[in-house]
């Protein structure tokens, strides 16, 4: 780690949040003559790589300068009055909870920009594509960095329009319907969430998330907390997505371009679960405790539902889509995150935060790989892939087949890989939930979640067997193996999946002190 002054840390955090917006505006301008390269389109794609690369470097430097001895302390803070009449402030800061999500967002966006430079999705002008990608990055990073409820809402909403256009203009079959379902579900959830945020801010007399967390709900009556948790929770549950508010997700993933699916699964879904941890747990603990058993119940239903949907898609003759299968698997994986949060224990919440990061790495990798399979075979239909188009990947494209198998076993939670620890800790949290929660109920939830891990293993292994294994069909065309630019985009995700699985303390050492402080009532 390196020693960086607080003022430089403040500048780095502001740089990370603001520079993508400036880069988005610059992407729409004509490229200078000396930077056009082979074409204006290539120049703007290179611009996207440059801006996202600069943001990633700044995020890494910020992580290196972070005081790892005090991860529960809010660092790199900026606090400037913005709307005095409402006491709304431009308040930024990071702690051990938000820092990993900030770095994950910067990494995945950079990898998507690199991938798009070599494999731009078919659609309109690259200028608009790069600008939307950068606006999406800025909104996501701001969501994890702001410490004011109204700024959180603005950043939370900022990502909706870019993702809508990425699906609607650069997506595949059914993109218009999928984009509309995405925007309508999330906007309706956000309207309800805004009412809950306003209720908390006006009743507590401040929108500052640090002050509200330190107050720990003491200035809010139990009835106000219950209403606020219900309203805010609905908006966050849509974005997570939680069963039964998940139905927009499979269509969005299936229709989205590869990089859209990577960012949607890798970072956008994390905004919902982050809101549960950052806002509802510390600000309205009594209200959250009221709904915790129901949240846990819906979480485990989502785990089983997502797994059964995947098993239905993977059956022979079902014409299941591989992208759709991974989307449904996300419903199950995010169920483990919600179960961990619902336990209201340090063990469970740490497991939820770990599972958040693991899901971003593994599912991001899987969507990259499925995109590569589609580029080579022209299909993501499991029956078509099994019958010849992409069958026996081990024999036809061994590196691609090996990476797909690696992503599948990481997703099913194999010990030694990142997917294992989050699910295990979430179930440990359910084994002994917080005081005031029914232990028999949570033991039941734990048992159901454990059964869900078996179902996950079943459908992921079937995918590997059907797509990767077997004899190469006679007369089947050659498949290109992994290209160098694909190695560049995927290797960091593979390495981090291994590192997080083999050395979980690297992440838990950041989150645990911050979670302990948050649940105890306060942010320092």
Tab-separated table of C-alpha atoms in Angstrom, residues 312-322 324 380-384 387 466:
chain	number	residue	atom	x	y	z
A	312	UNK	CA	-35.943	-26.485	-17.668
A	313	UNK	CA	-33.876	-24.538	-20.209
A	314	UNK	CA	-31.044	-27.057	-20.271
A	315	UNK	CA	-33.268	-30.051	-21.118
A	316	UNK	CA	-32.863	-31.562	-24.582
A	317	UNK	CA	-35.490	-30.249	-26.972
A	318	UNK	CA	-36.334	-27.251	-24.782
A	319	UNK	CA	-34.671	-24.786	-27.187
A	320	UNK	CA	-33.143	-23.070	-24.184
A	321	UNK	CA	-30.991	-20.007	-24.749
A	322	UNK	CA	-27.589	-20.035	-23.016
A	324	UNK	CA	-31.182	-16.680	-20.820
A	380	UNK	CA	-26.804	-19.407	-28.248
A	381	UNK	CA	-29.568	-22.024	-28.544
A	382	UNK	CA	-28.486	-25.001	-26.428
A	383	UNK	CA	-29.978	-27.592	-28.753
A	384	UNK	CA	-28.240	-26.050	-31.769
A	387	UNK	CA	-26.250	-30.855	-32.143
A	466	UNK	CA	-23.705	-30.771	-23.522
